[in-house]
Short mmCIF file of C-alpha atoms in Angstrom, two decimals:
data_model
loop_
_atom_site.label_atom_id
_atom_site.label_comp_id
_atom_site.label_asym_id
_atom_site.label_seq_id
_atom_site.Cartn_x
_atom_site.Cartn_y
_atom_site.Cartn_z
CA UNK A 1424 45.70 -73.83 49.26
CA UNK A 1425 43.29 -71.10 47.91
CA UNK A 1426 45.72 -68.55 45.96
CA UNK A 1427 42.73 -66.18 46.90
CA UNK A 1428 44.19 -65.99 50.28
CA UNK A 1429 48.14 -66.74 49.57
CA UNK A 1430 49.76 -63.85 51.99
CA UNK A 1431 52.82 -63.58 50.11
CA UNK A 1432 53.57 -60.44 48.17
CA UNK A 1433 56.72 -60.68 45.92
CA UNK A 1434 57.24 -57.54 43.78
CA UNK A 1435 59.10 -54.65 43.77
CA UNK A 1436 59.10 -52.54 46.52
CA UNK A 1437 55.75 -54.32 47.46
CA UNK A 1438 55.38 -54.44 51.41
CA UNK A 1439 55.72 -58.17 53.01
CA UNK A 1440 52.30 -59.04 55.06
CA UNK A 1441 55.40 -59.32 57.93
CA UNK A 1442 58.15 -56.92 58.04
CA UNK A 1443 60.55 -58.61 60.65
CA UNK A 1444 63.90 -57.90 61.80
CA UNK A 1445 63.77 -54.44 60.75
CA UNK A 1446 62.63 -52.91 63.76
CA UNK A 1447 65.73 -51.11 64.91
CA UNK A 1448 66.18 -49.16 61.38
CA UNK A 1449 62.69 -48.23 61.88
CA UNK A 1450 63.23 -46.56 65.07
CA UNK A 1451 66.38 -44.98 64.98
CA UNK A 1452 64.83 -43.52 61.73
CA UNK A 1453 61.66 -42.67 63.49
CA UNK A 1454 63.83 -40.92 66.38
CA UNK A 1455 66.03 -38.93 63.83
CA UNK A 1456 62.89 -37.51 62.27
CA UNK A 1457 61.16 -36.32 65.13
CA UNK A 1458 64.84 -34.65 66.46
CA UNK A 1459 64.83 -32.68 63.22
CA UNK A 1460 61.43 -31.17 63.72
CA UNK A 1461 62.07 -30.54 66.95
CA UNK A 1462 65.19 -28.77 65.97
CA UNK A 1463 67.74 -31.59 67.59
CA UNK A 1464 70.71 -31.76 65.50
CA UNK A 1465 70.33 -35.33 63.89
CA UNK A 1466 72.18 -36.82 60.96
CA UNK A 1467 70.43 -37.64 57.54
CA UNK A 1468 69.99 -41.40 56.52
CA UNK A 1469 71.44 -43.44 53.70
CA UNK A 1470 70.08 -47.03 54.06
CA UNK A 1471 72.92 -49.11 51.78
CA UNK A 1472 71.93 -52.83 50.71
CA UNK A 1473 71.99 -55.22 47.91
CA UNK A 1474 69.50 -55.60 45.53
CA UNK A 1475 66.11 -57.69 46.88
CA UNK A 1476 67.08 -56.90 50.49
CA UNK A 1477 63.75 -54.55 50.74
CA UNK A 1478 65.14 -51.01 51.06
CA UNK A 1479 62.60 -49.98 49.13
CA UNK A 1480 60.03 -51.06 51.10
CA UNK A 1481 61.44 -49.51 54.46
CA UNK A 1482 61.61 -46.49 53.08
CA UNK A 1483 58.17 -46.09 51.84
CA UNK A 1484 57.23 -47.61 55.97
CA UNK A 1485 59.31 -44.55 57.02
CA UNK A 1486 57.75 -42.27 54.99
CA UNK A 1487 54.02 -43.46 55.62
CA UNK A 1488 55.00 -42.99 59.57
CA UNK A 1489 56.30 -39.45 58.84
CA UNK A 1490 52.95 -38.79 56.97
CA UNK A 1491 50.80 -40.15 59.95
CA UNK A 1492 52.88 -37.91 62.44
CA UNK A 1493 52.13 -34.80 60.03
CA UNK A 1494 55.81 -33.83 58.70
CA UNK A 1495 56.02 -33.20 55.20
CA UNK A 1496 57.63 -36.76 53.79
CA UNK A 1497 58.49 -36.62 49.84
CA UNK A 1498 58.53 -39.34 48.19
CA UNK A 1499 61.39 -39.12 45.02
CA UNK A 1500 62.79 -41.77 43.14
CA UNK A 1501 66.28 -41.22 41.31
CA UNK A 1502 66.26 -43.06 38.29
CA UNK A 1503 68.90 -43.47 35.52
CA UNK A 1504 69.48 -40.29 33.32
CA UNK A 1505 67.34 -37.66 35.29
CA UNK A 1506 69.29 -34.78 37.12
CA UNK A 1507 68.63 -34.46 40.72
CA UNK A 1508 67.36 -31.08 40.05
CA UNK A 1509 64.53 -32.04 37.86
CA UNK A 1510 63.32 -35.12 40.78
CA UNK A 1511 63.54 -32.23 43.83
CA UNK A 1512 61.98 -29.52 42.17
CA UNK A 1513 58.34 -30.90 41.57
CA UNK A 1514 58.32 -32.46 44.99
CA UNK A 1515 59.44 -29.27 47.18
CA UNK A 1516 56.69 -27.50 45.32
CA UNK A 1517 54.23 -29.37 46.85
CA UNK A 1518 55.93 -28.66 50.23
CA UNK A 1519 55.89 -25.21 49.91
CA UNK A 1520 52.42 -24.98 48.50
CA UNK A 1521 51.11 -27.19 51.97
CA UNK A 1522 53.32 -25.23 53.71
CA UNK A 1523 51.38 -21.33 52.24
CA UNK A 1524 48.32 -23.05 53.59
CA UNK A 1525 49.51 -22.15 57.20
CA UNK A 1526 49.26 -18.53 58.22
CA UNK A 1527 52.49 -18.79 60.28
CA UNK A 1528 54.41 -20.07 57.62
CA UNK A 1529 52.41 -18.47 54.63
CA UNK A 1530 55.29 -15.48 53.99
CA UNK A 1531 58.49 -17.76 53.94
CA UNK A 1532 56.66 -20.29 52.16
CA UNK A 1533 55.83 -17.63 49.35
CA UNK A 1534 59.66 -16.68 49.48
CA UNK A 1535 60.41 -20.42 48.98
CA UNK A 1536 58.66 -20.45 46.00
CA UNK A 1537 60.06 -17.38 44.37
CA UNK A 1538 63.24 -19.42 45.17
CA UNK A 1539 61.96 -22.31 43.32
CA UNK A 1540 61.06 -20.08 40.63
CA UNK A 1541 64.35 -18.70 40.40
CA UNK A 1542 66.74 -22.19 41.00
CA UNK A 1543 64.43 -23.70 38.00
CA UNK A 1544 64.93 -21.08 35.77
CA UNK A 1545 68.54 -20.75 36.36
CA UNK A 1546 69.43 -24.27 35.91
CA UNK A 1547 67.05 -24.93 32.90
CA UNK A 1548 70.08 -24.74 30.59
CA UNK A 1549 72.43 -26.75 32.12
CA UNK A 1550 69.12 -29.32 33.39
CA UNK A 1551 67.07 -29.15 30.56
CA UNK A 1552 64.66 -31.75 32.36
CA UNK A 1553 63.54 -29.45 35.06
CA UNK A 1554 60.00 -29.43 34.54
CA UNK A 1555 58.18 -26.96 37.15
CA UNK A 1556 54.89 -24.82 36.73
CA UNK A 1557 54.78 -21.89 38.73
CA UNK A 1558 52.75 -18.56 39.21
CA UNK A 1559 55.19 -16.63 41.51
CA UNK A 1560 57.88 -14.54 39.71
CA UNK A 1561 61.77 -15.20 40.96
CA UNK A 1562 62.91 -12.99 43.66
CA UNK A 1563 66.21 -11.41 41.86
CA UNK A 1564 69.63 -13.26 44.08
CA UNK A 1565 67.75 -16.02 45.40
CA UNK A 1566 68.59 -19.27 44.28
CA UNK A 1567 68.96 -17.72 40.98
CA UNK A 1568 73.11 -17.97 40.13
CA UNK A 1569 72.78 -20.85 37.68
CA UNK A 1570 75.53 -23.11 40.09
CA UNK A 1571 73.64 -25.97 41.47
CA UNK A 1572 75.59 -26.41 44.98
CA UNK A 1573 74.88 -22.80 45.60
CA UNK A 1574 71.56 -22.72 44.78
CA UNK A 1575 70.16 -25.75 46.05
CA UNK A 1576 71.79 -24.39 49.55
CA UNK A 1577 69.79 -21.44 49.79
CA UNK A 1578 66.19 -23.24 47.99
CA UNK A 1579 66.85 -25.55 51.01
CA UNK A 1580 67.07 -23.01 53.32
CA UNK A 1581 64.45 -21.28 52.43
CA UNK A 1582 62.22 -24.53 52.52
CA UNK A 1583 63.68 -25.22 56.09
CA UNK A 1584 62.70 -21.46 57.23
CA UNK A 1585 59.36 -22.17 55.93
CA UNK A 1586 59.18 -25.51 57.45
CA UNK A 1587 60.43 -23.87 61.39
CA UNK A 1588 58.12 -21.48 60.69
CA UNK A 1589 55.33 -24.15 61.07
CA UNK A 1590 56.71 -26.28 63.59
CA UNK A 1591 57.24 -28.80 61.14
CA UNK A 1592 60.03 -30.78 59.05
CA UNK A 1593 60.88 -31.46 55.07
CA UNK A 1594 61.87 -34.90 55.34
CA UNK A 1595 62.93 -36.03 51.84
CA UNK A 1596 62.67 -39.94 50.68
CA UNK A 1597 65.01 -40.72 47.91
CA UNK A 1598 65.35 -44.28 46.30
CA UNK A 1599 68.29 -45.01 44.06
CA UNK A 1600 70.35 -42.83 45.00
CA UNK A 1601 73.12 -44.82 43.43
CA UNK A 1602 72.26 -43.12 40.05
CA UNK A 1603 72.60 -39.31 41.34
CA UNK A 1604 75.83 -37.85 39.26
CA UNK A 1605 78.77 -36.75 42.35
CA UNK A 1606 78.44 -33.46 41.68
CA UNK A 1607 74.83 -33.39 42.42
CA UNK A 1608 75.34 -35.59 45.81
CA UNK A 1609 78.06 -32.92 46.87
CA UNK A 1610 75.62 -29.88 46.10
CA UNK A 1611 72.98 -31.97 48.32
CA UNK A 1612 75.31 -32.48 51.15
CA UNK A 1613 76.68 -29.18 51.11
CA UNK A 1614 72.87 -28.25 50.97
CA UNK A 1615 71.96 -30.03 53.96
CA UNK A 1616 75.01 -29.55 55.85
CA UNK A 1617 74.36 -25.31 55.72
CA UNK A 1618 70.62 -26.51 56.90
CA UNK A 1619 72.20 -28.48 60.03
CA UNK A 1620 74.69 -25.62 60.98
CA UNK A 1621 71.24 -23.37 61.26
CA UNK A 1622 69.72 -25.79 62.78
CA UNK A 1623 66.40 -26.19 60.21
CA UNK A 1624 64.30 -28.64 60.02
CA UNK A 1625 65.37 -30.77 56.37
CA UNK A 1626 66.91 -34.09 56.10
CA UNK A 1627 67.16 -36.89 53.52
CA UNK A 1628 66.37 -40.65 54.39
CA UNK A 1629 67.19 -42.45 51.13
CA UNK A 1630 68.19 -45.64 49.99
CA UNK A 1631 70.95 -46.96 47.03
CA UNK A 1632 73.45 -49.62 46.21
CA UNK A 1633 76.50 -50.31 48.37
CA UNK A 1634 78.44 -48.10 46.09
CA UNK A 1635 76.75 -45.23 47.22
CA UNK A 1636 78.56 -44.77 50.02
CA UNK A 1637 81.63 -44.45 48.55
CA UNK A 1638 79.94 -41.75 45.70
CA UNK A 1639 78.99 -39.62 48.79
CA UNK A 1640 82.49 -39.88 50.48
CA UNK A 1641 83.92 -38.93 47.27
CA UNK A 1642 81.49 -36.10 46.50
CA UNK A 1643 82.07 -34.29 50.11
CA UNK A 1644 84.66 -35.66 52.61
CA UNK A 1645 82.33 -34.82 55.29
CA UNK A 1646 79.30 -37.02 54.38
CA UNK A 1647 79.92 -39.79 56.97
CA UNK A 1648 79.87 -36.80 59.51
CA UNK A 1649 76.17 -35.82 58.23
CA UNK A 1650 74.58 -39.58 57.25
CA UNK A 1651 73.98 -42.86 59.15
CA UNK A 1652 74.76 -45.59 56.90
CA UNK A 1653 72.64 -48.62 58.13
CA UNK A 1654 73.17 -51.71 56.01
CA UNK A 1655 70.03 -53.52 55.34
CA UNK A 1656 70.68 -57.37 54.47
CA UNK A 1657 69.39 -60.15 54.79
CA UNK A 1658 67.40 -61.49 57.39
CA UNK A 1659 68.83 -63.56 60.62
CA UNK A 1660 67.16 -67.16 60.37
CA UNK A 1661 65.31 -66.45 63.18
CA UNK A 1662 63.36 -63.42 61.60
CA UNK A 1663 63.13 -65.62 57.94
CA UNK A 1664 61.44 -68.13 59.66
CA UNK A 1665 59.12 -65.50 61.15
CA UNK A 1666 58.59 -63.83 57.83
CA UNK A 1667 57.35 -67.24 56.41
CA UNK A 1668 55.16 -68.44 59.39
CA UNK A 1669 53.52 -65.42 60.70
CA UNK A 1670 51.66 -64.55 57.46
CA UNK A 1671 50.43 -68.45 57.15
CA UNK A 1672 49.42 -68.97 60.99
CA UNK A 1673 47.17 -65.99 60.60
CA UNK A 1674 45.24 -67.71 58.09
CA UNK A 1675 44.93 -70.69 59.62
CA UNK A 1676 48.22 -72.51 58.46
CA UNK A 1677 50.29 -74.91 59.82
CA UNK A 1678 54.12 -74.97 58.55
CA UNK A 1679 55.97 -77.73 59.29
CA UNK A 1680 59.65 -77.03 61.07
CA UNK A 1681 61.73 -78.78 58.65
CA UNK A 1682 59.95 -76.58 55.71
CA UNK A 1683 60.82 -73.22 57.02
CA UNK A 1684 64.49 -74.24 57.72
CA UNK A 1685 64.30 -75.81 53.90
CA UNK A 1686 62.96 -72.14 52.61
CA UNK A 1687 65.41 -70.19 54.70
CA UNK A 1688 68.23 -72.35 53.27
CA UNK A 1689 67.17 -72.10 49.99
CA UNK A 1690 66.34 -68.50 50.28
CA UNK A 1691 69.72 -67.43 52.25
CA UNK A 1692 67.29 -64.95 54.38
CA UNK A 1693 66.98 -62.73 51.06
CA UNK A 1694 63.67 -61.08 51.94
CA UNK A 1695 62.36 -60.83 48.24
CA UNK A 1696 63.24 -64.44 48.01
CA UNK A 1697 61.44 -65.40 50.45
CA UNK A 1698 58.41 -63.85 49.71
CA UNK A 1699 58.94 -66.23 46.18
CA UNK A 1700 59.53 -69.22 47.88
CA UNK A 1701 56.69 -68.25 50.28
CA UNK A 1702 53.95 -67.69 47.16
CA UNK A 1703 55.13 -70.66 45.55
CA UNK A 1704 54.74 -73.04 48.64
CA UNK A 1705 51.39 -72.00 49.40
CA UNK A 1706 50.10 -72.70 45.99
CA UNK A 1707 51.68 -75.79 45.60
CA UNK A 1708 50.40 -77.41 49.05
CA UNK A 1709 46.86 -78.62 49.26
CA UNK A 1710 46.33 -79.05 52.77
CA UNK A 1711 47.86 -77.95 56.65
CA UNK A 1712 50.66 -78.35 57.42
CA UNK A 1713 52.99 -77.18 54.46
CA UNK A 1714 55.58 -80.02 54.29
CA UNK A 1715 59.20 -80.15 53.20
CA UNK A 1716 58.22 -81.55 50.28
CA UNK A 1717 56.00 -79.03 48.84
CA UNK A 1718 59.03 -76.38 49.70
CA UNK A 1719 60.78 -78.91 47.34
CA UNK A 1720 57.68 -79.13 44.61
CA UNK A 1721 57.69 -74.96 45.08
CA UNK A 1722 61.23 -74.57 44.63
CA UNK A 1723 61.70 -75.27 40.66
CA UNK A 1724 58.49 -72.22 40.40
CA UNK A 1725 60.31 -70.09 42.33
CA UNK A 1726 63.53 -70.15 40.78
CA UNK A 1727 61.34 -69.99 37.00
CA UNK A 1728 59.61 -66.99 38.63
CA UNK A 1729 62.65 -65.11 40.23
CA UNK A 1730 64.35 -65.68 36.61
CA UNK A 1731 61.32 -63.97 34.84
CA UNK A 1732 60.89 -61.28 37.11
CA UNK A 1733 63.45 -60.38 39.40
CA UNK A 1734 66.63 -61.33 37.28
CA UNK A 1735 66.02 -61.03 33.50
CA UNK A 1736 64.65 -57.62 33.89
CA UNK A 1737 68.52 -56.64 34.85
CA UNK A 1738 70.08 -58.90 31.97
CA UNK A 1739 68.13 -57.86 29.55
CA UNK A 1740 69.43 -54.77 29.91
CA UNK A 1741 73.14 -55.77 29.25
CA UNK A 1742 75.61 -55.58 26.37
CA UNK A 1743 77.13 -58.94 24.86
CA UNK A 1744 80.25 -57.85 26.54
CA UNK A 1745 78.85 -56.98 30.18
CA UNK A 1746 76.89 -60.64 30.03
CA UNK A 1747 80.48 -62.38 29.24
CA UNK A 1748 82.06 -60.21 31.80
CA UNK A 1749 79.03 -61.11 34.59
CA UNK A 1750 79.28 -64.72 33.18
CA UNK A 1751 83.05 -64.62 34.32
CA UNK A 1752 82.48 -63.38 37.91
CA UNK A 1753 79.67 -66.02 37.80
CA UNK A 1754 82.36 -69.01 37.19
CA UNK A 1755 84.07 -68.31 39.98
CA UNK A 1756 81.15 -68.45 42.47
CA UNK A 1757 79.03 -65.98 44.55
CA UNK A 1758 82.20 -63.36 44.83
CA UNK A 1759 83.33 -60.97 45.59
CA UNK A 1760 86.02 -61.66 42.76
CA UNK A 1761 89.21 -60.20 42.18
CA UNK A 1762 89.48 -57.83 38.54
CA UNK A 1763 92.23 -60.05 37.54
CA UNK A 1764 90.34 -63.10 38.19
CA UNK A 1765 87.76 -62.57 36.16
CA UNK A 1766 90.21 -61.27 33.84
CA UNK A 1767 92.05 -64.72 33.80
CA UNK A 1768 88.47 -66.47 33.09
CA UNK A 1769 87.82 -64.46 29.97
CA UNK A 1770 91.23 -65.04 28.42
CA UNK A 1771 92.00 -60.84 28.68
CA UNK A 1772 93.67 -58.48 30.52
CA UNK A 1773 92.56 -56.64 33.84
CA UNK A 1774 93.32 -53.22 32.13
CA UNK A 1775 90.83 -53.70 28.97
CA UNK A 1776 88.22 -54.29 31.07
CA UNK A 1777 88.37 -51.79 32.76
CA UNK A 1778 85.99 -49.57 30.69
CA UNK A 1779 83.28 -52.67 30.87
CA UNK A 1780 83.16 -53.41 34.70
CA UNK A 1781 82.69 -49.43 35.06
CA UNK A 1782 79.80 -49.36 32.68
CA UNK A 1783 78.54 -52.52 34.63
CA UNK A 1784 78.86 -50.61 38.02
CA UNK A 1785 76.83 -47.55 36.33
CA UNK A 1786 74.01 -50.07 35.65
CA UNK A 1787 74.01 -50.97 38.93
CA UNK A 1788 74.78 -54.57 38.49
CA UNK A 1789 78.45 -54.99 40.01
CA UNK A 1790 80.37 -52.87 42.61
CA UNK A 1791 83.47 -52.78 44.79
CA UNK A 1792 83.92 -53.45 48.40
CA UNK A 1793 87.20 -52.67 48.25
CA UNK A 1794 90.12 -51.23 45.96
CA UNK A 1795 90.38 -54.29 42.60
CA UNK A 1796 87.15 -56.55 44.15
CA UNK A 1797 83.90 -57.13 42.35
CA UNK A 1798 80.95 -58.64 43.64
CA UNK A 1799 77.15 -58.66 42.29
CA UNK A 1800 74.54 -56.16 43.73
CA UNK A 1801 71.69 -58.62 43.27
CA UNK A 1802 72.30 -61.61 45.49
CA UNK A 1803 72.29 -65.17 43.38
CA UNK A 1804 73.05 -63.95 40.42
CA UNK A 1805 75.79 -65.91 40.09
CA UNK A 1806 73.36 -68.95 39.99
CA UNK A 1807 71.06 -66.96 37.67
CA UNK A 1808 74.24 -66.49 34.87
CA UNK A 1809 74.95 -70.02 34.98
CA UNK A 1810 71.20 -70.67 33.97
CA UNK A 1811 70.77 -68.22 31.47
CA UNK A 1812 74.29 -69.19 29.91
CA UNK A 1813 75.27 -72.78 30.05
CA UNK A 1814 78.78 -73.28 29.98
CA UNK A 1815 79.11 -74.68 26.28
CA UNK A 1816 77.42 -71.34 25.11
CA UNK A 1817 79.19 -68.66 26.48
CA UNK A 1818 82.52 -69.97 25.90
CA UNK A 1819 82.31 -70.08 22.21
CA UNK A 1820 80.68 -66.64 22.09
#
């Protein structure tokens, strides 16, 4: 096949040519949005999934919808080692300064950023990362105490005033939210939970690891009365297969039956997976209909290609201990594991491990479903271990 046209788009947070069986997140997040800026009361959204399962992507879908509809959609990505405060600030500047534009909303807009003005100056010295250039001097009271969960309730407020003002809504898109410290998720909650009690027009779609939800329940009690916490997996094998087909019946291709079911199979319905197995495939056939066999021929690139760039980017970033520790879970099979399982594998006890499966589940590489289980947040990477650390090495490390 000409790799010219190949419709398959693996990468990260790259958009699949067809995003199936994702239509009800879509909408319920498209119907929460448009109750905010009406002035509904509607609960925020905290889309929880594994690694690969293409939360990423959904969110940016929900935030290019929010664009086309006019709201004011940020876009904010929480990495490792960056304070909350320093990711918001930046991003409700640009609000604010759309939102000056409008003569209705031009005063509390100009309010919003003396509040800016003041929340970034006051939390300089405890965020020292806070990077935001402004003209407007603080308005003395506002936003200005130096305590994040106070502050970042009124800066909110004032953006939602601003935002009513125009008959319009902040809608904030945050990625990773797994890496936000507790204390900053509680002064967020209790942030948006003063804007839903006045009934203004902010609210948070974001995305992050399973263990998210548990961060946010321990941050503020009352954050499964404020969020929806869809979990995006993977995909049914009826909306694999149409992820697969769809994309190569548009240009022209045939796939034969028995290949889909082989990909989905292969694949477990993970969608970046699939959009692997799905490049692969279509470069290694030559002619309509893709067969079984070239799934088969595709499969050995896939896996060499999901090692390179999907799974050695993550152990790369590991300690010799966290790699033994992963390499553990990995002998006992996909997981989740129990602590002293693992423990038993590596010859140690539960209790000094401790300190290494909680740097593991900072990283973002392991959590727990439930009180003494571990399981992997990036799905076959207990497949991926066994590759990258044969049996006879590890063991003698």
């Amino acid at each position: 096949m000409d790799p010219i046209l190949n419709p398959y788009a693996p990468g990260a947070g790259t958009r699949p040519p067809e995003l199936a069986g994702r239509d009800e997140v879509l909408e319920t997040a498209r119907i929460a949005l448009a109750r905010t800026r009406v002035g509904r009361p509607s609960k925020s959204t905290l889309m929880v999934g594994l690694r690969g399962v293409g939360k990423t992507v959904l969110l940016d879908r929900m935030r290019e919808d929010a664009e086309a509809q006019g709201m004011h959609a940020l876009a904010v990505e929480a990495p490792e080692n960056r304070s909350l405060p320093s990711i918001l600030a930046p991003q409700l500047r640009q609000a604010l300064l759309r939102l000056s534009r409008k003569e209705a909303a031009r005063h509390l807009a100009q309010r919003g950023l003396r509040a800016l003005a003041g929340f970034a100056s006051a939390l300089k010295v405890k965020y020292q990362d806070i990077e935001v250039g402004l003209d407007l001097e603080p308005e003395p009271g506002l936003a200005d105490n130096g305590d994040l969960e106070t502050d970042l309730q009124d800066l909110l407020q004032a953006v939602g005033e601003a935002a009513k003002a125009d008959g319009n809504c902040v809608a904030l898109f945050i990625d990773e939210l797994q890496y936000v410290e507790e204390d900053q998720l509680a002064a967020l909650i209790t942030a948006l939970h003063r804007a839903a009690q006045r009934q203004l027009p902010v609210t948070v779609i974001g995305a992050g690891l399973p263990q998210v939800r548990g961060r946010m329940g321990r941050a503020k009690t009352y954050a499964e009365r404020l969020f929806e916490f869809p979990e995006i997996g993977a995909l049914s094998s009826d909306d694999a297969r149409r992820a697969i087909e769809r994309p190569v019946e548009i240009e022209g291709v045939a796939i034969e039956p028995a290949a889909l079911d082989l990909i989905v199979n292969k694949t477990q319905g993970y969608p970046y997976f699939l959009q692997e197995w799905g490049k692969q495939t279509w470069d290694v056939a030559e002619r309509s209909p893709i067969t079984a066999a070239d799934v088969e021929e595709a499969s050995v690139l896939a896996v060499a290609g999901l090692d390179q760039s999907f799974f050695l980017v993550r152990f790369d970033r590991l300690t010799p201990s966290e790699k033994r520790y992963l390499r553990a879970m990995a002998e006992l099979g996909p997981g989740p594991h129990r602590s002293g399982g693992v423990a038993d594998v590596l010859g140690r006890r539960a209790t000094s491990l401790g300190p290494t499966r909680s740097q593991l589940i900072n990283k973002g590489m392991v959590w727990s479903p439930s009180y003494g289980d571990t399981a992997f947040t990036v799905p076959m990477f207990d497949e991926f271990m066994r590759r990258i650390m044969p049996r006879s090495s590890w063991q003698q490390a």
